[in-house]
């Protein structure tokens, strides 16, 4: 008897869900990623973005959309790679200066 109740409850839950077939490739996050690259999406928005991308890849033009997003992200990364700024660059400059001073001190102390 309990099995029948569980089955009825399961089917009721299954059919009670609204099946909304939305176009995942036209969500706001995917549109922003197509326009500005994937780096424009915040960390808080990433789970929703990955869900949309997962749904989008199954659609008709999904693979083209994903390729366009990847190309845009690579292009933006290439543009930013020409500059050597930020925290990583500061660490690199300090490390280079430290190694240079160490070798100069080593040479002069002999």
PDB file of C-alpha atoms in Angstrom:
ATOM      1  CA  UNK A   1       0.000   0.000   0.000  1.00  0.00           C
ATOM      2  CA  UNK A   2       2.867   2.361   0.822  1.00  0.00           C
ATOM      3  CA  UNK A   3       4.475   1.629  -2.528  1.00  0.00           C
ATOM      4  CA  UNK A   4       1.328   2.750  -4.323  1.00  0.00           C
ATOM      5  CA  UNK A   5       1.275   5.986  -2.305  1.00  0.00           C
ATOM      6  CA  UNK A   6       4.929   6.644  -3.134  1.00  0.00           C
ATOM      7  CA  UNK A   7       4.311   5.991  -6.838  1.00  0.00           C
ATOM      8  CA  UNK A   8       1.265   8.274  -6.926  1.00  0.00           C
ATOM      9  CA  UNK A   9       3.181  10.967  -5.050  1.00  0.00           C
ATOM     10  CA  UNK A  10       6.166  10.613  -7.417  1.00  0.00           C
ATOM     11  CA  UNK A  11       4.017  10.875 -10.537  1.00  0.00           C
ATOM     12  CA  UNK A  12       2.153  13.819  -9.041  1.00  0.00           C
ATOM     13  CA  UNK A  13       5.437  15.635  -8.457  1.00  0.00           C
ATOM     14  CA  UNK A  14       6.688  14.724 -11.893  1.00  0.00           C
ATOM     15  CA  UNK A  15       3.627  16.004 -13.735  1.00  0.00           C
ATOM     16  CA  UNK A  16       3.147  19.008 -11.471  1.00  0.00           C
ATOM     17  CA  UNK A  17       6.393  20.580 -12.608  1.00  0.00           C
ATOM     18  CA  UNK A  18       6.065  23.263 -15.209  1.00  0.00           C
ATOM     19  CA  UNK A  19       8.008  22.326 -18.259  1.00  0.00           C
ATOM     20  CA  UNK A  20       8.947  25.660 -19.689  1.00  0.00           C
ATOM     21  CA  UNK A  21      10.908  25.332 -22.857  1.00  0.00           C
ATOM     22  CA  UNK A  22      12.899  28.511 -22.859  1.00  0.00           C
ATOM     23  CA  UNK A  23      15.661  29.298 -25.269  1.00  0.00           C
ATOM     24  CA  UNK A  24      18.742  28.869 -23.091  1.00  0.00           C
ATOM     25  CA  UNK A  25      20.976  30.377 -25.771  1.00  0.00           C
ATOM     26  CA  UNK A  26      19.092  33.674 -25.440  1.00  0.00           C
ATOM     27  CA  UNK A  27      19.407  34.045 -21.669  1.00  0.00           C
ATOM     28  CA  UNK A  28      20.911  37.271 -20.361  1.00  0.00           C
ATOM     29  CA  UNK A  29      24.106  35.588 -19.209  1.00  0.00           C
ATOM     30  CA  UNK A  30      24.732  33.842 -22.512  1.00  0.00           C
ATOM     31  CA  UNK A  31      24.035  37.067 -24.425  1.00  0.00           C
ATOM     32  CA  UNK A  32      26.504  38.943 -22.229  1.00  0.00           C
ATOM     33  CA  UNK A  33      29.102  36.197 -22.701  1.00  0.00           C
ATOM     34  CA  UNK A  34      28.609  36.347 -26.491  1.00  0.00           C
ATOM     35  CA  UNK A  35      29.071  40.113 -26.439  1.00  0.00           C
ATOM     36  CA  UNK A  36      31.857  40.569 -23.878  1.00  0.00           C
ATOM     37  CA  UNK A  37      33.344  37.121 -23.326  1.00  0.00           C
ATOM     38  CA  UNK A  38      33.007  34.708 -20.448  1.00  0.00           C
ATOM     39  CA  UNK A  39      35.107  36.812 -18.078  1.00  0.00           C
ATOM     40  CA  UNK A  40      32.257  39.351 -17.889  1.00  0.00           C
ATOM     41  CA  UNK A  41      30.212  36.918 -15.788  1.00  0.00           C
ATOM     42  CA  UNK A  42      30.549  37.236 -12.004  1.00  0.00           C
ATOM     43  CA  UNK A  43      31.372  34.298  -9.757  1.00  0.00           C
ATOM     44  CA  UNK A  44      27.861  34.436  -8.278  1.00  0.00           C
ATOM     45  CA  UNK A  45      26.330  34.097 -11.740  1.00  0.00           C
ATOM     46  CA  UNK A  46      28.529  31.174 -12.832  1.00  0.00           C
ATOM     47  CA  UNK A  47      26.216  28.326 -11.714  1.00  0.00           C
ATOM     48  CA  UNK A  48      23.287  29.766 -13.664  1.00  0.00           C
ATOM     49  CA  UNK A  49      25.586  30.441 -16.636  1.00  0.00           C
ATOM     50  CA  UNK A  50      26.813  26.826 -16.706  1.00  0.00           C
ATOM     51  CA  UNK A  51      23.238  25.544 -16.519  1.00  0.00           C
ATOM     52  CA  UNK A  52      22.275  27.786 -19.443  1.00  0.00           C
ATOM     53  CA  UNK A  53      25.332  26.662 -21.426  1.00  0.00           C
ATOM     54  CA  UNK A  54      24.485  23.014 -20.697  1.00  0.00           C
ATOM     55  CA  UNK A  55      20.970  23.550 -22.043  1.00  0.00           C
ATOM     56  CA  UNK A  56      22.209  25.652 -24.944  1.00  0.00           C
ATOM     57  CA  UNK A  57      24.596  23.021 -26.275  1.00  0.00           C
ATOM     58  CA  UNK A  58      21.621  20.725 -26.918  1.00  0.00           C
ATOM     59  CA  UNK A  59      19.839  23.275 -29.106  1.00  0.00           C
ATOM     60  CA  UNK A  60      20.100  23.697 -32.839  1.00  0.00           C
ATOM     61  CA  UNK A  61      22.638  26.548 -32.936  1.00  0.00           C
ATOM     62  CA  UNK A  62      24.157  25.744 -29.545  1.00  0.00           C
ATOM     63  CA  UNK A  63      27.552  24.664 -30.792  1.00  0.00           C
ATOM     64  CA  UNK A  64      27.909  27.828 -32.859  1.00  0.00           C
ATOM     65  CA  UNK A  65      26.959  29.916 -29.827  1.00  0.00           C
ATOM     66  CA  UNK A  66      29.502  28.151 -27.609  1.00  0.00           C
ATOM     67  CA  UNK A  67      32.201  28.561 -30.258  1.00  0.00           C
ATOM     68  CA  UNK A  68      31.391  32.260 -30.530  1.00  0.00           C
ATOM     69  CA  UNK A  69      31.634  32.662 -26.737  1.00  0.00           C
ATOM     70  CA  UNK A  70      34.970  30.829 -26.645  1.00  0.00           C
ATOM     71  CA  UNK A  71      36.344  32.913 -29.521  1.00  0.00           C
ATOM     72  CA  UNK A  72      35.244  36.142 -27.839  1.00  0.00           C
ATOM     73  CA  UNK A  73      36.821  35.063 -24.536  1.00  0.00           C
ATOM     74  CA  UNK A  74      40.104  34.183 -26.236  1.00  0.00           C
ATOM     75  CA  UNK A  75      40.090  37.522 -28.076  1.00  0.00           C
ATOM     76  CA  UNK A  76      39.485  39.486 -24.852  1.00  0.00           C
ATOM     77  CA  UNK A  77      42.197  37.496 -23.051  1.00  0.00           C
ATOM     78  CA  UNK A  78      44.609  38.214 -25.890  1.00  0.00           C
ATOM     79  CA  UNK A  79      43.889  41.944 -25.687  1.00  0.00           C
ATOM     80  CA  UNK A  80      44.499  41.956 -21.937  1.00  0.00           C
ATOM     81  CA  UNK A  81      47.622  39.814 -22.211  1.00  0.00           C
ATOM     82  CA  UNK A  82      49.424  42.613 -24.035  1.00  0.00           C
ATOM     83  CA  UNK A  83      49.473  44.590 -20.793  1.00  0.00           C
ATOM     84  CA  UNK A  84      51.609  43.558 -17.863  1.00  0.00           C
ATOM     85  CA  UNK A  85      49.633  45.088 -15.028  1.00  0.00           C
ATOM     86  CA  UNK A  86      47.926  43.928 -11.883  1.00  0.00           C
ATOM     87  CA  UNK A  87      48.880  41.904  -8.835  1.00  0.00           C
ATOM     88  CA  UNK A  88      50.700  39.184 -10.768  1.00  0.00           C
ATOM     89  CA  UNK A  89      52.839  41.733 -12.589  1.00  0.00           C
ATOM     90  CA  UNK A  90      53.744  43.397  -9.285  1.00  0.00           C
ATOM     91  CA  UNK A  91      54.855  40.044  -7.866  1.00  0.00           C
ATOM     92  CA  UNK A  92      56.900  39.368 -10.998  1.00  0.00           C
ATOM     93  CA  UNK A  93      58.614  42.783 -10.819  1.00  0.00           C
ATOM     94  CA  UNK A  94      59.435  42.342  -7.113  1.00  0.00           C
ATOM     95  CA  UNK A  95      60.790  38.825  -7.680  1.00  0.00           C
ATOM     96  CA  UNK A  96      62.930  39.987 -10.590  1.00  0.00           C
ATOM     97  CA  UNK A  97      64.291  42.882  -8.532  1.00  0.00           C
ATOM     98  CA  UNK A  98      65.017  40.546  -5.599  1.00  0.00           C
ATOM     99  CA  UNK A  99      66.907  38.055  -7.790  1.00  0.00           C
ATOM    100  CA  UNK A 100      68.846  40.881  -9.506  1.00  0.00           C
ATOM    101  CA  UNK A 101      69.869  42.432  -6.170  1.00  0.00           C
ATOM    102  CA  UNK A 102      70.822  38.994  -4.820  1.00  0.00           C
ATOM    103  CA  UNK A 103      73.155  38.340  -7.779  1.00  0.00           C
ATOM    104  CA  UNK A 104      74.682  41.812  -7.584  1.00  0.00           C
ATOM    105  CA  UNK A 105      75.332  41.330  -3.864  1.00  0.00           C
ATOM    106  CA  UNK A 106      76.797  37.880  -4.544  1.00  0.00           C
ATOM    107  CA  UNK A 107      79.122  39.239  -7.237  1.00  0.00           C
ATOM    108  CA  UNK A 108      80.268  42.220  -5.138  1.00  0.00           C
ATOM    109  CA  UNK A 109      80.819  40.208  -1.968  1.00  0.00           C
ATOM    110  CA  UNK A 110      83.456  37.955  -3.620  1.00  0.00           C
TER     111      UNK A 110
END
